[in-house]
Short mmCIF file of C-alpha atoms and ligand atoms in Angstrom, two decimals:
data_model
loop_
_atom_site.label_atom_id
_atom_site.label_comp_id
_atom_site.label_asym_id
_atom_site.label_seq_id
_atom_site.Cartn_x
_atom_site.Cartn_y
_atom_site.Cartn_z
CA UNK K 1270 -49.53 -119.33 -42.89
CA UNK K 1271 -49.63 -121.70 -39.80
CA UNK K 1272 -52.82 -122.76 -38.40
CA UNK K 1273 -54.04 -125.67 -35.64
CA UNK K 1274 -56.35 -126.22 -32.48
CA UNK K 1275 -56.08 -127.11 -29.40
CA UNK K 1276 -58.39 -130.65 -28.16
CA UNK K 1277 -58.81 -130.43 -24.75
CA UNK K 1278 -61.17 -131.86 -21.94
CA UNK K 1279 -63.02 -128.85 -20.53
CA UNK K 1280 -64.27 -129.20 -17.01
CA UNK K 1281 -68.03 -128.20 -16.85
CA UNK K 1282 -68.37 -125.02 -15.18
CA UNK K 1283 -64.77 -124.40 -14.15
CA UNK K 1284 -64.34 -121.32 -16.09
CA UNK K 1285 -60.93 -120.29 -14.75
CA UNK K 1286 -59.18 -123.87 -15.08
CA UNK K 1287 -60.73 -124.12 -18.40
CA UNK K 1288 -59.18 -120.57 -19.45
CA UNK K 1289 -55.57 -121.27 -17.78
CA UNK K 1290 -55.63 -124.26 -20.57
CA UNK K 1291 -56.05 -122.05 -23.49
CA UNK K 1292 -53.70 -119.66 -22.33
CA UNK K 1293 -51.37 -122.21 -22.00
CA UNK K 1294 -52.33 -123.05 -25.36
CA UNK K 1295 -52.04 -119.90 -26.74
CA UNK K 1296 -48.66 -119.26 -25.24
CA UNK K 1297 -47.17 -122.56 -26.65
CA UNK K 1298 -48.57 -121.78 -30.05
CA UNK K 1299 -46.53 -120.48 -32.50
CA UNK K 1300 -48.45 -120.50 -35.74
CA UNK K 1301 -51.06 -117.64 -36.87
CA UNK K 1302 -54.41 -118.50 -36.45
CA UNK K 1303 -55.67 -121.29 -33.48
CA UNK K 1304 -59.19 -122.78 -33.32
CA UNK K 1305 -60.72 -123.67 -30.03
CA UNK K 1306 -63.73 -126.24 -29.44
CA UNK K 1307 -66.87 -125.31 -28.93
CA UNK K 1308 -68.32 -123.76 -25.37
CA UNK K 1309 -64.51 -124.27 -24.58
CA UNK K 1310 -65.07 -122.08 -21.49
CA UNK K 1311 -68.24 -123.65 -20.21
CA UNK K 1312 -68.16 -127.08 -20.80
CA UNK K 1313 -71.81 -128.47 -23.05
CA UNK K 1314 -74.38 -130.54 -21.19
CA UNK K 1315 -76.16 -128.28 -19.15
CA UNK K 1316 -78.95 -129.10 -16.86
CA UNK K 1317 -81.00 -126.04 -17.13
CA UNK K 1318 -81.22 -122.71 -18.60
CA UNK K 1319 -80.12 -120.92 -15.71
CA UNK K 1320 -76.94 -123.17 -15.83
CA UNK K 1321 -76.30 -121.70 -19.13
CA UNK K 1322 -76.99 -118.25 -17.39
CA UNK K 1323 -74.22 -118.56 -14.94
CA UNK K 1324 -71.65 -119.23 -17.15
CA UNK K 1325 -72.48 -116.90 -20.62
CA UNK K 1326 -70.72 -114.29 -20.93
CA UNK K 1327 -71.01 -110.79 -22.82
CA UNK K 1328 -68.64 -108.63 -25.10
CA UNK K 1329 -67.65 -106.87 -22.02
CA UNK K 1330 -66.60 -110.08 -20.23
CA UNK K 1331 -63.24 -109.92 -18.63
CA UNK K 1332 -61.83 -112.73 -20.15
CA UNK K 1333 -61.79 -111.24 -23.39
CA UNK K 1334 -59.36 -108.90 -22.22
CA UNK K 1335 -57.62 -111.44 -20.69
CA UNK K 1336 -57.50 -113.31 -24.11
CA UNK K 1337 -56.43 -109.76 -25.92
CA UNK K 1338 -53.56 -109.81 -23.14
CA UNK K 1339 -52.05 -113.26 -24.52
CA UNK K 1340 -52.66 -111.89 -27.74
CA UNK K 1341 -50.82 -108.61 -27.41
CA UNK K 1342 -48.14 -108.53 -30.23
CA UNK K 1343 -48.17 -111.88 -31.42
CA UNK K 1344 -50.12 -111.74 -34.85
CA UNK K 1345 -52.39 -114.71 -33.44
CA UNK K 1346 -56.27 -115.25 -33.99
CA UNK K 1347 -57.86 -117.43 -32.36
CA UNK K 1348 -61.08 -118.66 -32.82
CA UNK K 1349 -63.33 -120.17 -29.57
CA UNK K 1350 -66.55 -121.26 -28.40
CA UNK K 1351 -68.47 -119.73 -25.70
CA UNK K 1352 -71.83 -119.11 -24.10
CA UNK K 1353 -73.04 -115.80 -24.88
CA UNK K 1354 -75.48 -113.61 -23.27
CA UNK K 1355 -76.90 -110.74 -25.16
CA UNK K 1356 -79.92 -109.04 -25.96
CA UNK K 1357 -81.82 -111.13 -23.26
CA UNK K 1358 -81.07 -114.31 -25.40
CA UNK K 1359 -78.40 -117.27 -24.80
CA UNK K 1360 -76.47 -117.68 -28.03
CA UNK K 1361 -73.91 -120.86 -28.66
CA UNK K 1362 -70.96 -118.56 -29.97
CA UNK K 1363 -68.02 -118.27 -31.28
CA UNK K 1364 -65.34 -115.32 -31.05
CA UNK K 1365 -62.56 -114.71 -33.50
CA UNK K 1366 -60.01 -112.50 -31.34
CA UNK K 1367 -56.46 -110.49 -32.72
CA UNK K 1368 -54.34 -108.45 -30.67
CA UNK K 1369 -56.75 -105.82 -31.32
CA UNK K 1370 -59.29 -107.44 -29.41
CA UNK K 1371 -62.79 -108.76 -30.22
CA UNK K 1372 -63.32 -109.00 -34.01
CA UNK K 1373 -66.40 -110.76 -34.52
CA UNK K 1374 -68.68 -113.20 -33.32
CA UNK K 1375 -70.58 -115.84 -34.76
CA UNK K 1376 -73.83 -117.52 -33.15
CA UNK K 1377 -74.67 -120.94 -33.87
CA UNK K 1378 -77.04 -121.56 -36.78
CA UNK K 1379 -78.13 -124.63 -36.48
CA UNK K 1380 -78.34 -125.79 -32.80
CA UNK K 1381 -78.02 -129.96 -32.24
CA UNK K 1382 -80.54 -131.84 -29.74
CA UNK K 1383 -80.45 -129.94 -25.95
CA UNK K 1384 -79.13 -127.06 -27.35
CA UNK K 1385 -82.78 -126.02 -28.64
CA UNK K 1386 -83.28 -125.88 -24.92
CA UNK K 1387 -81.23 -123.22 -24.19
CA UNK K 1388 -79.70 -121.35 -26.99
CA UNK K 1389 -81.72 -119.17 -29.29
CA UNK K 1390 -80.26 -119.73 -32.75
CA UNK K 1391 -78.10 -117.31 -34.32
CA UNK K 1392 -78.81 -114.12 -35.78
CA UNK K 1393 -75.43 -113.25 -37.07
CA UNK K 1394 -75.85 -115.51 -40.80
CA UNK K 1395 -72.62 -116.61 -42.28
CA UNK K 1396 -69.52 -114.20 -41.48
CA UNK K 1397 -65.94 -113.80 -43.20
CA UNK K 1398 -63.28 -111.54 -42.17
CA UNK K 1399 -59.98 -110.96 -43.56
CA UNK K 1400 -57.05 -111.54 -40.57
CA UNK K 1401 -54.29 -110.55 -43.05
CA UNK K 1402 -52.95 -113.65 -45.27
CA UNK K 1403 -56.48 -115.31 -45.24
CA UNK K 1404 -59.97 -114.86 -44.82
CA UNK K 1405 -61.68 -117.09 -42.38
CA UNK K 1406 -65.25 -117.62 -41.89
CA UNK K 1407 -66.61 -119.49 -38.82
CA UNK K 1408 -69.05 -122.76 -38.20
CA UNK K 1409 -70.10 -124.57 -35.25
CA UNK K 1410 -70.03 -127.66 -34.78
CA UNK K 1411 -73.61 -129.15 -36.10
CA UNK K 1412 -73.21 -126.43 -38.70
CA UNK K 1413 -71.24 -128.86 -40.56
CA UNK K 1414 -74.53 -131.28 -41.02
CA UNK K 1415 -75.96 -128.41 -43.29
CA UNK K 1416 -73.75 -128.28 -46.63
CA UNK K 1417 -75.36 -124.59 -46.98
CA UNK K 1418 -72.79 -123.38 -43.45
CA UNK K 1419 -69.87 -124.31 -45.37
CA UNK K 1420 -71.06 -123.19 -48.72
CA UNK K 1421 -72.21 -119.71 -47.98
CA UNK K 1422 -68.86 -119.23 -46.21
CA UNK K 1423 -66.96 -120.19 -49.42
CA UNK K 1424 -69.34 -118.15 -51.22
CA UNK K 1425 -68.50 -115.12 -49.45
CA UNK K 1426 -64.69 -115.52 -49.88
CA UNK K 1427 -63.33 -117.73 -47.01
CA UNK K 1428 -60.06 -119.76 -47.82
CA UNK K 1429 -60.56 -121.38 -44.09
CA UNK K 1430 -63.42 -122.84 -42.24
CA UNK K 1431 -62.94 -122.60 -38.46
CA UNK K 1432 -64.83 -125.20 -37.31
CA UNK K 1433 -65.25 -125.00 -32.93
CA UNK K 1434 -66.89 -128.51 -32.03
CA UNK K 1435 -67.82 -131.02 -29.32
CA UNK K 1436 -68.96 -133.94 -31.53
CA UNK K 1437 -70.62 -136.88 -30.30
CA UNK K 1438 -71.28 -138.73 -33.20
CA UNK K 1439 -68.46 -140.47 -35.48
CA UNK K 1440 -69.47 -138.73 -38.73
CA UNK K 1441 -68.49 -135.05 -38.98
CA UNK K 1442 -64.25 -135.83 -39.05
CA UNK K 1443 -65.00 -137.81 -42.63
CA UNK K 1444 -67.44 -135.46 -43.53
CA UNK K 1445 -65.03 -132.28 -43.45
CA UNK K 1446 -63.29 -134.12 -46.30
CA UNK K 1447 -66.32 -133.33 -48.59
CA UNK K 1448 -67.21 -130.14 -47.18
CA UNK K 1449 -63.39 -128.74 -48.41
CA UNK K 1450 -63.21 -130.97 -51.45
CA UNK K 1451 -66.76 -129.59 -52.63
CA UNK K 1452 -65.63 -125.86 -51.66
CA UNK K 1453 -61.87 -126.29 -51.95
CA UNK K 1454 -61.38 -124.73 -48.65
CA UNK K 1455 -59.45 -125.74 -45.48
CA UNK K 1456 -60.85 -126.59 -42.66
CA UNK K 1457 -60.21 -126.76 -38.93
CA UNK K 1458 -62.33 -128.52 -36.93
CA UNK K 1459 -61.17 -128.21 -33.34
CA UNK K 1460 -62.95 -130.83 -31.28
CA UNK K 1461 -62.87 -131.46 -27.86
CA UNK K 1462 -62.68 -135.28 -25.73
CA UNK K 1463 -63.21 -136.36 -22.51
CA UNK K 1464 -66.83 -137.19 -21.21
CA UNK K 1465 -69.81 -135.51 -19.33
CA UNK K 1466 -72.63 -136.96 -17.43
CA UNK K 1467 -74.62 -134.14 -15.88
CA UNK K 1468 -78.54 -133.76 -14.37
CA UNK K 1469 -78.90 -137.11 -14.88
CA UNK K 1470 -78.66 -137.56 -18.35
CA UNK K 1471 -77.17 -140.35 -19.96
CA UNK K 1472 -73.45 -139.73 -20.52
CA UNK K 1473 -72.19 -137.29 -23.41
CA UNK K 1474 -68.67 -138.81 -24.72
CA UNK K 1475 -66.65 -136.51 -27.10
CA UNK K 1476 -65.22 -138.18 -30.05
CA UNK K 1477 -61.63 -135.62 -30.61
CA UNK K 1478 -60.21 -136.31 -33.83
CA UNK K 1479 -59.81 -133.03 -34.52
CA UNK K 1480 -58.50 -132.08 -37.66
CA UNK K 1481 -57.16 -130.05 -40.70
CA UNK K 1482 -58.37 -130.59 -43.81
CA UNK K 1483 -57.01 -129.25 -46.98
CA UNK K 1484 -59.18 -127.60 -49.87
CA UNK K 1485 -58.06 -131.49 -52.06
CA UNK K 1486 -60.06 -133.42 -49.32
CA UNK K 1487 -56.75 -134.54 -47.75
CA UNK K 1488 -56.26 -135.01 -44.56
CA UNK K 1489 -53.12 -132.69 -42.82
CA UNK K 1490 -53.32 -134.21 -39.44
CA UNK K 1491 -56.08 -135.85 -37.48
CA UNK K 1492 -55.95 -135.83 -33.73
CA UNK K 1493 -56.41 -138.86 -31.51
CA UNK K 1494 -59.78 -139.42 -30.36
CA UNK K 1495 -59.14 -139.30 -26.48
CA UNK K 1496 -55.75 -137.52 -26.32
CA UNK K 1497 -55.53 -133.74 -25.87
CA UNK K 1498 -53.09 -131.81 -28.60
CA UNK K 1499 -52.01 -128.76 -29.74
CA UNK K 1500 -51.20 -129.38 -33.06
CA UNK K 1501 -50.06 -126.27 -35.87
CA UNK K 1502 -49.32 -126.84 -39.53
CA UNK K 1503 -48.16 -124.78 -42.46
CA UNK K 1504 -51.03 -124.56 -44.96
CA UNK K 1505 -50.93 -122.76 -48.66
CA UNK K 1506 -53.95 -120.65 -49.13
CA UNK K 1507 -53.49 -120.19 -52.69
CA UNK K 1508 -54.80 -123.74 -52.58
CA UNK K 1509 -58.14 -122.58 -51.29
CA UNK K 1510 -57.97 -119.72 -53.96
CA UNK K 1511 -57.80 -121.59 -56.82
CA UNK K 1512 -61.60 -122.62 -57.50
CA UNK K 1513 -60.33 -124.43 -61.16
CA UNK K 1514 -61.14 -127.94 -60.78
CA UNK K 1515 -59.90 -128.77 -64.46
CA UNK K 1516 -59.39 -126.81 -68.06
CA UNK K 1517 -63.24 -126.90 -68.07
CA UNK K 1518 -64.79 -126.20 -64.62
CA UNK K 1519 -64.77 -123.77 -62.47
CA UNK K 1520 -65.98 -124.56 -58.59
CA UNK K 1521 -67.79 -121.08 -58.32
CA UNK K 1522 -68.45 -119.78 -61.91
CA UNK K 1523 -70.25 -123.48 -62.45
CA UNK K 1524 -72.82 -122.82 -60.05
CA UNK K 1525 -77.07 -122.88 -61.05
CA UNK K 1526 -78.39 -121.00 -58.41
CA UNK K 1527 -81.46 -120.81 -60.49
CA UNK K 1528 -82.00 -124.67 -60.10
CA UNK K 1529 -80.78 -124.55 -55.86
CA UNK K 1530 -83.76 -124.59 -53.27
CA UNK K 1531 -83.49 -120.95 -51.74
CA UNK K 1532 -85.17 -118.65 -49.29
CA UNK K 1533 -88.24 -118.49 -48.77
CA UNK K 1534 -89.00 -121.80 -50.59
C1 LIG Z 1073 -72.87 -130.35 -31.71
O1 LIG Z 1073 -73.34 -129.55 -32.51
N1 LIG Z 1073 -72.30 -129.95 -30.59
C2 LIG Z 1073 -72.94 -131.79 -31.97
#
């Protein structure tokens, strides 16, 4: 199996030049499953709610069947951040799309600074789905600060984390190593670059280094952290299958549950 992202520089608010890039992506790519950054479509810093408005889209957006267009007959997923509007609530989302169109959506869990402005946070817990030779479970960005994103997913079955960012702080691409070594998953954390400075704020910069990570904490391939790339590699998931970590432990089975901190506590 074949997997990547695309780093890119979205332009706030430019919705069409922003999609034209990942269909340019999408059409260059020739592995099986591509993860996008986060809010690729939108751009992040907002100024206001009704910013965030303007630019969320719903289910029924058009540009979903534009995506499912560029999809048809290729046996890609992709994976990609966007503003959603549903329900009456602003969610930071994510879509994984086939050539059958929409197949789930994950909403942010665990929204980072401004966000808590805007975005309500998501109501859709910790998804997998099966694409055909892997299942993939999805986390945004600051997801990756709470161990629990990654862990649930791996509980649930996922041999990949897709991992749509726009990081601003230097910690998450040498974090991803323990999140995979601790769950023996991949990872692909699809990062953006460039910078925003918006409503007067003080300037947002976007760190890239996007990256695959491999379920032995090693590093595939790590982007540059102001370059854009499309970058595909061919990854094993029998790797991420195997949850022996010697004769005598077993990553799953050797779980205490009993002893975690847990709902409700
Ligand atoms: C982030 O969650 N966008 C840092």
């Amino acid at each position: 199996m074949k997997v990547g992202f695309f780093q890119f520089a979205p332009k706030f608010g430019e919705i069409q030049r922003n999609l034209d890039q990942i269909l340019n992506a999408i059409e260059a790519f020739t592995g099986d499953l591509l993860v996008l950054p986060e809010l690729a479509l939108s751009g992040y810093q907002f100024a206001s709610k009704t910013e965030v408005e303007a630019l969320a889209q719903d289910r029924q957006s058009p540009i979903f069947q534009t995506l499912q267009s560029a999809l048809h007959d290729r046996g890609l997923h992709v994976v990609l951040g966007f503003a959603e509007c549903a329900d009456g609530c602003l969610y930071n989302s994510a879509v994984l799309m086939g050539s059958e169109g929409i197949i789930g959506i994950y909403r942010k869990t665990h929204l980072f600074f401004e966000e808590n402005l805007w975005f309500s946070p998501g109501n859709t817990g910790f998804q997998v789905w099966d694409i055909g030779g892997a299942k993939v479970g999805i986390m945004v960005c600051f997801d990756w600060f709470y161990p629990e994103s990654a862990r649930t997913l791996t509980v649930k079955g996922a041999d990949i984390l897709c991992h749509p960012s726009n990081l601003v702080l230097p910690f998450c691409p040498d974090a991803m190593v323990t999140r995979c070594l601790e769950n023996r998953v991949f990872a692909v954390t699809a990062n953006r670059i460039g910078q925003e400075e918006r409503g007067g704020k003080p300037p947002l910069r976007f760190i890239g280094m996007s990256e695959v990570v491999a379920p032995n904490g090693s590093i595939l391939h790590r982007a540059e952290a102001s370059q854009s790339e499309l970058y595909e590699c061919e990854i094993d998931i029998a790797q991420a299958r195997n949850k022996r970590i010697n004769p005598y432990n077993d990553l799953l089975k050797d779980r205490q549950p009993q002893w975690y901190v847990g709902e409700g506590e």
